[in-house]
Amino acid sequence: MHIENLNYKQEGQIFYITIDRVKQLNALNKRTILELNHLLCLCEDDASIRVIILTGAGEKAFVAGADIKEFAHFSKKEGEELAQFGHELLFDKIANYSKPVIAAINGYALGGGLELAMAAHVRVASDNAKLGQPEVSLGLIPGYGGTQRLTQLIGKGKAFEMILTGDMIAAEEALKLGLVNDVVSQEDLLLKSIEIAHKMIKNSPKAIKRGIQAINSVFDDSGLKEEIRLFGQGFGTEEFKEGTTAFFEKRKPNFK
Ligand code: DAK
């Protein structure tokens, strides 16, 4: 597959993937999801790769969400179908990956961007990072596992607050809540991620795979199905139209 939106390289036993759509703050479009899936499939079969480090290009954003320009015209049916497609190809794939995936969050991690980081096994954030689930401002709810994984990571009370206000939180608060594992300066972000990767690489790959499976088995995934269903209901509504139009017009939405 021809890769347009990602930079990637292998150094030692670490494989680095950088989402590179800097002008759109690395927003995730369908093509980027397919490209990520493609690289993850290749890496899974390559025994010389032991850890994946995933980050965003530039100094401003990890991923500022799903690409609003792409999904703004989706119908309810398309929304539901694409949520399912995204889960299978990317979000669940990462969560259940046989090798550790570390998200190096180098700036905004919003909406689908925070969901991507939460699907990873470990999150390291730079001190300028801002994290949030702003979907309600677009007339949607998180659709790539955010309602489930955020609640699992930070508990119901704070998850309600973040998802219902849509507010962003700073890296230090994310650390206090357990949403990220570490916060470091932007220049140390990859170094810290590599340090964690090396500690993992020393251990048994098969035990690591089983560890990921066992931890994931704590959580029942029936909530994900309900999220997909409810997520789809947002599409095609007047509120969705107002939310996405307000984003394009760079103004606050006016929900009746
Ligand atoms: N999509 C598309 N373009 C985006 C974008 C996004 N999510 N985020 C930013 N951009 C673009 C902006 O439109 C702008 O483009 P130009 O106007 O220059 O052409 C450029 O990136 C720079 O952004 P700003 O000018 O806004 O930069 P600022 O520093 O002023 O603000 C910001 C940075 C991150 C606060 C702001 O860009 C922002 O609020 N961005 C949107 C955040 C957001 O609402 N993200 C989406 C959450 S909803 C789905 C499944 C899941 C989802 C959707 C569908 N299906 C299965 C169908 C998930 C949805 C979400 O993620």
GROMACS .gro file of N, CA, C and O in nm, residues 108-163:
model
  224
  108TYR      N    1  -0.214   1.847   2.108
  108TYR     CA    2  -0.357   1.816   2.119
  108TYR      C    3  -0.385   1.667   2.093
  108TYR      O    4  -0.339   1.610   1.994
  109ALA      N    5  -0.459   1.608   2.184
  109ALA     CA    6  -0.514   1.472   2.162
  109ALA      C    7  -0.663   1.486   2.189
  109ALA      O    8  -0.707   1.483   2.305
  110LEU      N    9  -0.739   1.507   2.083
  110LEU     CA   10  -0.881   1.540   2.098
  110LEU      C   11  -0.967   1.438   2.024
  110LEU      O   12  -0.927   1.388   1.918
  111GLY      N   13  -1.086   1.414   2.078
  111GLY     CA   14  -1.181   1.327   2.010
  111GLY      C   15  -1.116   1.195   1.971
  111GLY      O   16  -1.058   1.124   2.055
  112GLY      N   17  -1.122   1.163   1.841
  112GLY     CA   18  -1.062   1.038   1.792
  112GLY      C   19  -0.912   1.031   1.822
  112GLY      O   20  -0.856   0.921   1.830
  113GLY      N   21  -0.848   1.146   1.843
  113GLY     CA   22  -0.705   1.147   1.876
  113GLY      C   23  -0.680   1.097   2.018
  113GLY      O   24  -0.588   1.018   2.043
  114LEU      N   25  -0.766   1.139   2.111
  114LEU     CA   26  -0.752   1.087   2.247
  114LEU      C   27  -0.793   0.940   2.249
  114LEU      O   28  -0.732   0.857   2.318
  115GLU      N   29  -0.894   0.907   2.168
  115GLU     CA   30  -0.937   0.766   2.163
  115GLU      C   31  -0.823   0.676   2.109
  115GLU      O   32  -0.804   0.565   2.156
  116LEU      N   33  -0.748   0.731   2.014
  116LEU     CA   34  -0.634   0.655   1.960
  116LEU      C   35  -0.530   0.636   2.071
  116LEU      O   36  -0.478   0.525   2.091
  117ALA      N   37  -0.500   0.743   2.142
  117ALA     CA   38  -0.401   0.733   2.250
  117ALA      C   39  -0.450   0.636   2.359
  117ALA      O   40  -0.370   0.561   2.416
  118MET      N   41  -0.580   0.638   2.387
  118MET     CA   42  -0.632   0.550   2.493
  118MET      C   43  -0.636   0.404   2.450
  118MET      O   44  -0.637   0.314   2.534
  119ALA      N   45  -0.640   0.380   2.319
  119ALA     CA   46  -0.635   0.241   2.273
  119ALA      C   47  -0.495   0.183   2.294
  119ALA      O   48  -0.478   0.062   2.310
  120ALA      N   49  -0.393   0.272   2.296
  120ALA     CA   50  -0.255   0.225   2.318
  120ALA      C   51  -0.240   0.175   2.462
  120ALA      O   52  -0.324   0.200   2.548
  121HIS      N   53  -0.131   0.103   2.487
  121HIS     CA   54  -0.113   0.042   2.620
  121HIS      C   55  -0.052   0.138   2.721
  121HIS      O   56  -0.079   0.128   2.840
  122VAL      N   57   0.031   0.229   2.673
  122VAL     CA   58   0.095   0.327   2.760
  122VAL      C   59   0.090   0.463   2.690
  122VAL      O   60   0.104   0.470   2.568
  123ARG      N   61   0.069   0.569   2.768
  123ARG     CA   62   0.066   0.704   2.713
  123ARG      C   63   0.169   0.792   2.784
  123ARG      O   64   0.168   0.801   2.907
  124VAL      N   65   0.255   0.853   2.704
  124VAL     CA   66   0.349   0.952   2.757
  124VAL      C   67   0.311   1.084   2.691
  124VAL      O   68   0.293   1.090   2.569
  125ALA      N   69   0.297   1.189   2.774
  125ALA     CA   70   0.254   1.318   2.717
  125ALA      C   71   0.362   1.423   2.735
  125ALA      O   72   0.435   1.422   2.835
  126SER      N   73   0.368   1.516   2.639
  126SER     CA   74   0.456   1.631   2.658
  126SER      C   75   0.380   1.733   2.742
  126SER      O   76   0.256   1.732   2.747
  127ASP      N   77   0.456   1.822   2.808
  127ASP     CA   78   0.389   1.912   2.904
  127ASP      C   79   0.297   2.015   2.837
  127ASP      O   80   0.219   2.081   2.904
  128ASN      N   81   0.303   2.027   2.704
  128ASN     CA   82   0.209   2.118   2.635
  128ASN      C   83   0.084   2.044   2.586
  128ASN      O   84  -0.002   2.105   2.520
  129ALA      N   85   0.073   1.917   2.615
  129ALA     CA   86  -0.039   1.839   2.559
  129ALA      C   87  -0.173   1.884   2.620
  129ALA      O   88  -0.179   1.923   2.736
  130LYS      N   89  -0.276   1.876   2.537
  130LYS     CA   90  -0.412   1.904   2.585
  130LYS      C   91  -0.499   1.788   2.538
  130LYS      O   92  -0.495   1.751   2.420
  131LEU      N   93  -0.578   1.737   2.631
  131LEU     CA   94  -0.655   1.617   2.601
  131LEU      C   95  -0.803   1.643   2.623
  131LEU      O   96  -0.840   1.707   2.723
  132GLY      N   97  -0.887   1.591   2.534
  132GLY     CA   98  -1.030   1.613   2.553
  132GLY      C   99  -1.114   1.531   2.457
  132GLY      O  100  -1.065   1.476   2.359
  133GLN      N  101  -1.242   1.522   2.492
  133GLN     CA  102  -1.341   1.456   2.405
  133GLN      C  103  -1.446   1.561   2.372
  133GLN      O  104  -1.551   1.568   2.438
  134PRO      N  105  -1.423   1.645   2.269
  134PRO     CA  106  -1.516   1.756   2.241
  134PRO      C  107  -1.634   1.720   2.152
  134PRO      O  108  -1.704   1.808   2.102
  135GLU      N  109  -1.661   1.590   2.132
  135GLU     CA  110  -1.764   1.549   2.035
  135GLU      C  111  -1.900   1.612   2.060
  135GLU      O  112  -1.973   1.640   1.966
  136VAL      N  113  -1.936   1.630   2.190
  136VAL     CA  114  -2.071   1.685   2.216
  136VAL      C  115  -2.089   1.823   2.154
  136VAL      O  116  -2.200   1.865   2.125
  137SER      N  117  -1.978   1.895   2.132
  137SER     CA  118  -1.990   2.028   2.069
  137SER      C  119  -2.022   2.014   1.920
  137SER      O  120  -2.057   2.111   1.855
  138LEU      N  121  -2.009   1.893   1.867
  138LEU     CA  122  -2.043   1.867   1.727
  138LEU      C  123  -2.176   1.791   1.715
  138LEU      O  124  -2.214   1.746   1.607
  139GLY      N  125  -2.243   1.770   1.827
  139GLY     CA  126  -2.369   1.695   1.825
  139GLY      C  127  -2.348   1.545   1.824
  139GLY      O  128  -2.437   1.468   1.788
  140LEU      N  129  -2.229   1.501   1.865
  140LEU     CA  130  -2.196   1.357   1.866
  140LEU      C  131  -2.152   1.314   2.005
  140LEU      O  132  -2.134   1.397   2.094
  141ILE      N  133  -2.129   1.183   2.019
  141ILE     CA  134  -2.057   1.133   2.136
  141ILE      C  135  -1.928   1.068   2.083
  141ILE      O  136  -1.917   1.043   1.963
  142PRO      N  137  -1.832   1.040   2.170
  142PRO     CA  138  -1.713   0.968   2.121
  142PRO      C  139  -1.756   0.836   2.056
  142PRO      O  140  -1.844   0.766   2.108
  143GLY      N  141  -1.694   0.803   1.942
  143GLY     CA  142  -1.740   0.685   1.867
  143GLY      C  143  -1.632   0.582   1.844
  143GLY      O  144  -1.656   0.478   1.783
  144TYR      N  145  -1.512   0.611   1.890
  144TYR     CA  146  -1.403   0.514   1.872
  144TYR      C  147  -1.355   0.461   2.007
  144TYR      O  148  -1.236   0.449   2.032
  145GLY      N  149  -1.452   0.432   2.094
  145GLY     CA  150  -1.418   0.368   2.221
  145GLY      C  151  -1.399   0.464   2.338
  145GLY      O  152  -1.374   0.421   2.450
  146GLY      N  153  -1.416   0.594   2.313
  146GLY     CA  154  -1.388   0.693   2.418
  146GLY      C  155  -1.477   0.681   2.540
  146GLY      O  156  -1.430   0.699   2.653
  147THR      N  157  -1.605   0.651   2.520
  147THR     CA  158  -1.694   0.644   2.638
  147THR      C  159  -1.652   0.527   2.727
  147THR      O  160  -1.668   0.533   2.849
  148GLN      N  161  -1.596   0.425   2.667
  148GLN     CA  162  -1.556   0.306   2.743
  148GLN      C  163  -1.415   0.322   2.802
  148GLN      O  164  -1.395   0.304   2.922
  149ARG      N  165  -1.320   0.355   2.715
  149ARG     CA  166  -1.180   0.356   2.762
  149ARG      C  167  -1.152   0.472   2.856
  149ARG      O  168  -1.074   0.458   2.949
  150LEU      N  169  -1.216   0.586   2.833
  150LEU     CA  170  -1.194   0.698   2.925
  150LEU      C  171  -1.247   0.661   3.064
  150LEU      O  172  -1.182   0.685   3.166
  151THR      N  173  -1.364   0.599   3.067
  151THR     CA  174  -1.425   0.561   3.194
  151THR      C  175  -1.338   0.455   3.265
  151THR      O  176  -1.319   0.460   3.387
  152GLN      N  177  -1.285   0.363   3.185
  152GLN     CA  178  -1.197   0.260   3.245
  152GLN      C  179  -1.072   0.324   3.305
  152GLN      O  180  -1.025   0.284   3.411
  153LEU      N  181  -1.019   0.424   3.238
  153LEU     CA  182  -0.893   0.482   3.282
  153LEU      C  183  -0.909   0.579   3.399
  153LEU      O  184  -0.827   0.581   3.491
  154ILE      N  185  -1.013   0.665   3.393
  154ILE     CA  186  -1.019   0.772   3.495
  154ILE      C  187  -1.141   0.762   3.585
  154ILE      O  188  -1.157   0.844   3.674
  155GLY      N  189  -1.229   0.664   3.562
  155GLY     CA  190  -1.348   0.648   3.647
  155GLY      C  191  -1.466   0.728   3.592
  155GLY      O  192  -1.452   0.820   3.512
  156LYS      N  193  -1.583   0.688   3.643
  156LYS     CA  194  -1.708   0.738   3.586
  156LYS      C  195  -1.728   0.889   3.607
  156LYS      O  196  -1.770   0.960   3.516
  157GLY      N  197  -1.695   0.937   3.728
  157GLY     CA  198  -1.722   1.078   3.759
  157GLY      C  199  -1.647   1.172   3.667
  157GLY      O  200  -1.705   1.264   3.608
  158LYS      N  201  -1.517   1.151   3.655
  158LYS     CA  202  -1.436   1.240   3.570
  158LYS      C  203  -1.466   1.217   3.422
  158LYS      O  204  -1.459   1.310   3.342
  159ALA      N  205  -1.500   1.092   3.386
  159ALA     CA  206  -1.535   1.066   3.245
  159ALA      C  207  -1.662   1.142   3.209
  159ALA      O  208  -1.671   1.203   3.102
  160PHE      N  209  -1.761   1.141   3.299
  160PHE     CA  210  -1.882   1.221   3.274
  160PHE      C  211  -1.843   1.367   3.253
  160PHE      O  212  -1.888   1.432   3.160
  161GLU      N  213  -1.759   1.417   3.343
  161GLU     CA  214  -1.723   1.560   3.334
  161GLU      C  215  -1.655   1.590   3.200
  161GLU      O  216  -1.693   1.684   3.130
  162MET      N  217  -1.559   1.508   3.163
  162MET     CA  218  -1.486   1.538   3.038
  162MET      C  219  -1.574   1.524   2.915
  162MET      O  220  -1.569   1.605   2.823
  163ILE      N  221  -1.655   1.419   2.913
  163ILE     CA  222  -1.736   1.394   2.791
  163ILE      C  223  -1.854   1.491   2.782
  163ILE      O  224  -1.887   1.540   2.674
   0.00000   0.00000   0.00000
